[in-house]
XYZ file of C-alpha atoms in Angstrom:
354
model
C -0.023 0.116 -0.032
C 1.318 3.436 -1.040
C 1.477 6.314 1.517
C -1.050 8.968 1.263
C -0.225 11.172 -1.477
C 2.266 9.145 -3.306
C 0.199 6.849 -5.420
C 0.762 3.203 -5.999
C 3.772 2.571 -8.372
C 1.919 -0.545 -9.750
C -0.622 1.765 -11.258
C 1.780 4.548 -12.694
C 3.444 4.307 -16.024
C 6.421 6.413 -15.384
C 8.360 8.485 -18.094
C 11.521 6.578 -19.171
C 14.894 8.405 -19.738
C 15.042 7.025 -23.340
C 11.479 8.198 -24.091
C 10.156 4.900 -25.095
C 6.461 4.274 -25.470
C 6.600 0.842 -23.570
C 4.271 -1.631 -25.328
C 2.366 1.453 -26.767
C 0.761 1.957 -23.498
C 0.441 5.587 -24.017
C -1.780 7.120 -27.058
C 0.676 7.637 -29.945
C -1.064 9.816 -32.706
C 0.319 9.922 -36.242
C -0.831 12.958 -38.477
C -1.768 11.330 -41.706
C -3.185 14.407 -43.684
C -0.218 14.825 -46.016
C 0.353 11.068 -46.200
C -3.410 10.992 -47.197
C -2.745 13.671 -50.030
C 0.089 11.566 -51.410
C -1.748 8.283 -51.317
C -4.876 9.600 -52.862
C -3.001 11.600 -55.748
C -1.147 8.403 -56.504
C -4.520 6.506 -56.535
C -6.309 8.970 -58.630
C -3.811 11.110 -60.854
C -3.886 10.512 -64.471
C -6.577 7.847 -64.297
C -8.501 6.799 -67.540
C -12.430 6.388 -67.189
C -13.209 5.982 -70.965
C -11.027 5.382 -73.640
C -13.122 5.683 -76.747
C -16.115 3.698 -75.831
C -19.167 5.605 -77.640
C -16.599 7.873 -79.134
C -16.024 9.521 -75.535
C -12.599 9.848 -73.896
C -12.488 10.707 -70.220
C -10.123 11.013 -67.791
C -9.261 12.168 -64.249
C -6.207 14.652 -64.299
C -5.168 15.105 -60.872
C -6.263 15.651 -57.190
C -6.644 19.307 -56.860
C -7.480 19.431 -52.983
C -7.699 17.360 -50.002
C -8.791 19.087 -46.868
C -9.861 18.013 -43.178
C -7.835 15.800 -40.974
C -6.546 12.293 -40.865
C -4.804 10.469 -38.190
C -4.002 7.282 -36.558
C -3.965 6.514 -32.943
C -2.105 3.543 -31.793
C -2.291 2.246 -28.157
C -1.037 -1.145 -26.941
C -0.448 -2.296 -30.478
C -4.280 -1.448 -31.446
C -4.801 0.945 -34.478
C -7.610 3.378 -34.178
C -8.049 5.655 -37.615
C -9.684 8.786 -37.666
C -10.223 10.996 -40.734
C -12.754 13.473 -42.286
C -11.536 14.589 -45.671
C -13.174 16.748 -48.554
C -11.503 15.881 -51.974
C -11.712 17.770 -55.216
C -10.493 16.197 -58.506
C -10.097 17.725 -61.938
C -11.302 15.795 -64.983
C -11.348 16.145 -68.870
C -13.194 14.992 -71.448
C -13.470 14.942 -75.301
C -16.389 13.666 -77.737
C -15.460 12.572 -81.286
C -17.547 11.697 -84.215
C -17.406 8.595 -86.047
C -14.545 9.589 -88.303
C -12.377 10.481 -85.305
C -12.858 14.510 -85.411
C -13.367 16.362 -82.338
C -16.763 17.557 -81.468
C -16.099 19.287 -78.066
C -13.485 19.255 -75.046
C -14.645 19.886 -71.596
C -13.169 20.470 -68.333
C -14.999 19.488 -64.997
C -14.393 18.754 -61.277
C -15.283 15.915 -58.909
C -16.050 16.416 -55.372
C -15.992 13.790 -52.765
C -17.383 16.251 -49.799
C -17.003 13.575 -47.074
C -14.678 10.686 -46.658
C -14.985 9.605 -42.970
C -14.066 6.809 -40.670
C -17.522 6.744 -39.200
C -18.767 5.840 -42.814
C -15.766 3.541 -43.486
C -18.235 0.765 -44.660
C -20.268 3.122 -47.141
C -19.355 4.330 -50.390
C -18.902 8.030 -50.283
C -21.074 10.810 -52.031
C -19.686 11.918 -55.309
C -20.716 15.005 -57.171
C -19.663 15.769 -60.664
C -19.732 19.107 -62.559
C -18.732 20.307 -65.886
C -18.073 23.937 -67.262
C -19.923 23.249 -70.630
C -23.598 22.319 -69.792
C -24.600 21.972 -73.606
C -26.011 18.584 -74.980
C -22.632 17.284 -75.570
C -21.146 18.629 -72.277
C -24.127 16.961 -70.521
C -23.358 13.717 -72.293
C -19.868 13.780 -71.167
C -20.699 14.878 -67.579
C -23.310 11.897 -67.172
C -20.522 9.468 -68.688
C -18.084 10.765 -66.161
C -20.575 10.055 -63.480
C -21.796 6.778 -64.431
C -18.480 5.100 -65.300
C -16.109 7.306 -63.164
C -18.193 6.834 -60.139
C -17.189 3.113 -59.637
C -13.810 3.772 -60.605
C -13.410 6.473 -57.801
C -15.050 4.541 -55.248
C -12.726 1.682 -55.687
C -9.802 3.917 -55.123
C -11.279 5.430 -51.976
C -11.950 2.019 -50.522
C -8.220 1.475 -51.149
C -7.515 4.464 -49.158
C -9.897 3.439 -46.202
C -8.288 0.012 -46.025
C -4.725 1.496 -45.933
C -6.081 3.878 -42.837
C -7.422 0.725 -41.446
C -4.166 -0.936 -41.336
C -2.376 1.812 -39.913
C -1.560 4.234 -42.661
C 2.099 5.926 -42.152
C 2.125 4.378 -38.529
C 2.074 0.765 -39.912
C 5.467 0.760 -41.155
C 6.769 2.306 -37.861
C 4.830 -0.397 -35.979
C 6.348 -3.203 -38.183
C 9.926 -1.594 -37.820
C 9.562 -1.536 -33.874
C 8.406 -5.275 -33.908
C 11.426 -6.200 -36.031
C 13.725 -4.324 -33.575
C 12.276 -6.038 -30.800
C 12.849 -9.414 -31.947
C 16.299 -8.686 -32.903
C 17.347 -7.208 -29.613
C 19.387 -9.337 -27.218
C 17.598 -10.319 -23.912
C 18.571 -8.167 -20.868
C 21.178 -9.855 -18.815
C 22.388 -12.288 -21.518
C 25.995 -12.403 -22.183
C 27.703 -13.844 -25.124
C 28.686 -16.883 -22.991
C 24.995 -17.451 -22.523
C 24.643 -17.294 -26.193
C 22.769 -20.788 -26.164
C 20.442 -19.621 -23.621
C 19.372 -16.566 -25.850
C 17.785 -18.502 -28.702
C 15.029 -20.013 -26.638
C 13.984 -16.929 -24.783
C 13.782 -15.069 -28.125
C 11.526 -17.988 -29.431
C 9.144 -17.509 -26.377
C 8.892 -13.921 -27.279
C 7.886 -14.488 -30.704
C 5.362 -17.013 -29.577
C 3.871 -14.482 -27.137
C 3.508 -12.093 -30.049
C 1.652 -14.658 -32.391
C -0.630 -15.319 -29.283
C -1.482 -11.823 -29.118
C -2.081 -11.318 -32.627
C -4.615 -14.318 -32.416
C -6.416 -12.240 -29.558
C -6.557 -9.282 -31.590
C -8.442 -11.243 -34.337
C -10.901 -12.453 -31.660
C -13.851 -11.033 -29.758
C -14.901 -8.534 -26.989
C -17.533 -8.294 -24.697
C -19.356 -5.230 -23.360
C -21.261 -4.773 -19.955
C -23.515 -1.969 -19.100
C -25.517 -1.050 -16.041
C -28.146 1.769 -16.205
C -30.723 3.089 -13.732
C -34.102 4.312 -14.952
C -36.940 5.930 -13.235
C -39.750 3.432 -14.600
C -41.266 0.177 -14.210
C -39.426 -2.705 -15.684
C -42.294 -3.835 -17.933
C -42.408 -0.192 -19.394
C -38.796 -0.452 -20.585
C -39.154 -4.137 -21.744
C -42.009 -3.018 -23.956
C -40.093 -0.003 -25.306
C -37.149 -2.252 -26.433
C -39.530 -4.868 -28.126
C -41.920 -2.415 -29.711
C -40.981 -1.237 -33.469
C -43.045 1.840 -33.257
C -41.102 3.184 -30.229
C -37.642 2.140 -31.643
C -38.653 4.235 -34.591
C -39.571 7.180 -32.302
C -36.578 7.390 -30.153
C -34.099 6.552 -32.727
C -35.558 8.358 -35.565
C -34.779 5.288 -38.003
C -36.656 2.520 -39.368
C -37.291 -0.618 -37.242
C -39.026 -3.854 -37.538
C -39.208 -6.211 -34.560
C -40.841 -9.412 -33.905
C -42.150 -10.020 -30.410
C -42.026 -13.887 -30.588
C -39.119 -16.203 -29.633
C -37.333 -17.202 -32.971
C -38.861 -14.096 -34.610
C -36.103 -11.563 -36.445
C -35.843 -8.086 -36.046
C -33.971 -5.155 -37.951
C -33.196 -1.813 -36.545
C -31.391 1.386 -37.305
C -32.465 1.277 -41.032
C -31.376 -2.286 -41.424
C -27.744 -1.701 -39.984
C -28.502 -4.249 -37.282
C -30.208 -7.404 -37.642
C -30.870 -10.355 -35.636
C -33.191 -13.016 -33.969
C -35.039 -13.243 -30.542
C -33.636 -16.009 -28.406
C -35.424 -15.840 -24.999
C -38.177 -13.300 -23.863
C -39.577 -12.893 -20.486
C -41.711 -9.979 -20.252
C -40.337 -7.374 -17.660
C -37.474 -9.430 -16.828
C -35.189 -10.806 -19.654
C -34.239 -10.237 -23.412
C -31.869 -12.636 -25.059
C -31.123 -11.768 -28.815
C -28.723 -12.454 -31.490
C -27.188 -9.374 -32.934
C -25.363 -8.781 -36.419
C -24.069 -5.474 -37.697
C -23.925 -4.840 -41.501
C -20.387 -3.925 -41.545
C -19.002 -7.046 -39.619
C -17.184 -9.891 -41.370
C -19.351 -12.485 -42.909
C -20.817 -15.112 -40.624
C -20.287 -13.496 -37.385
C -23.252 -13.060 -34.932
C -22.952 -11.629 -31.508
C -25.211 -12.263 -28.319
C -27.105 -9.715 -26.381
C -28.324 -10.243 -23.089
C -30.643 -7.555 -21.394
C -31.866 -8.239 -17.614
C -34.401 -5.859 -15.821
C -34.648 -5.621 -12.252
C -37.127 -3.586 -10.185
C -35.658 -3.238 -6.830
C -38.173 -0.772 -5.601
C -41.499 0.619 -7.588
C -40.710 2.601 -10.434
C -36.740 2.190 -10.405
C -35.228 -0.179 -12.743
C -31.843 -1.453 -13.070
C -31.070 -2.700 -16.636
C -28.004 -4.630 -17.243
C -26.792 -5.172 -20.824
C -24.172 -7.800 -21.687
C -22.782 -7.969 -25.254
C -20.708 -10.663 -26.317
C -18.932 -12.002 -29.212
C -18.182 -8.646 -30.676
C -15.443 -8.770 -33.310
C -12.426 -6.244 -32.825
C -12.440 -5.437 -36.447
C -15.074 -4.859 -39.004
C -15.003 -6.333 -42.708
C -12.810 -3.302 -43.619
C -10.245 -3.800 -40.960
C -11.251 -0.703 -38.682
C -10.521 -1.696 -35.039
C -13.118 0.729 -33.526
C -16.060 -2.038 -33.502
C -15.998 -2.589 -29.727
C -15.723 1.342 -28.991
C -18.594 2.178 -31.407
C -20.938 -0.584 -30.339
C -20.446 0.483 -26.735
C -21.075 4.010 -27.470
C -24.157 3.126 -29.760
C -25.674 1.309 -26.669
C -25.111 4.539 -24.384
C -25.912 7.400 -26.679
C -28.176 5.918 -29.281
C -30.292 3.599 -27.188
C -30.182 3.795 -23.285
C -29.689 7.707 -23.052
C -32.138 8.348 -25.775
C -34.809 6.177 -24.144
C -34.198 8.177 -20.918
C -34.571 11.702 -22.671
C -37.272 10.866 -24.871
C -39.527 8.897 -22.465
C -38.655 11.156 -19.417
C -37.031 8.233 -17.409
C -34.154 9.989 -15.944
C -33.267 9.461 -12.449
């Protein structure tokens, strides 16, 4: 036990003289904005969209602007990307007749107003404009949108996946792992070289074990108090019309065991496993951006220790640490969703504050 005012050293992460961030315990943030500009330019500059199909020739010239913020946080080896970008591209098009004579050349722009980590599983909005709005200019604009949009979306997905893997921080993380493997074990001398090899081998095995854990699953446990009857809260969570009300999104909810549900405009789907009115809800939950085949389990218990005071406990298990795009924010986003989009919304909308 530490003396009063001194703190317990077991819970203090001290600064090291060498400035090392041991085991990435502290948050390490890397600014990725310039790196993002370079990568997006590499992906999108001088990109052909049409090369004579329908006598139309269209290409993206270059990335004109990348504004916003982009960063990667790393803590204890976990990569958490964050970005909100506005991207503008320039493009040019030419229409020719059947004999190859030029009918019109135009210039235009493509704007991607919002590339965000929050919408990493969705294709971004894309806007196309052209300087000449005549009939041929409009034809070129429509062709740029219909044929160029999937090309741009594909390149944006490459950027999103690169950020999910750590962006510029990925190389730094990998180099640190290599350095760590190559370092001699503390206290080992040249004479003891025979004992160093097995110790290093154990280090490698530990790292492999951690990697398996990272690809596994997590759980969330929440406890909240509401000023209402337990049966009222149960009914709200099982009633699709009230779900629509407090979430402002579409919902379909079966009230039968084995019945299916869909909430948040279809972003979350699942099935009822066990229902005890006013006491228990057990469901299977699946988010649309999770890897295929992964289903989590939600268990909600209701306890009314005194009239009109209800204790709700939410246990959400088998949550993947990464979504299908490699973003390692699934657990944080799920917990935040439970608190901000469900429990706190119910408390505010139905007046169940304590």
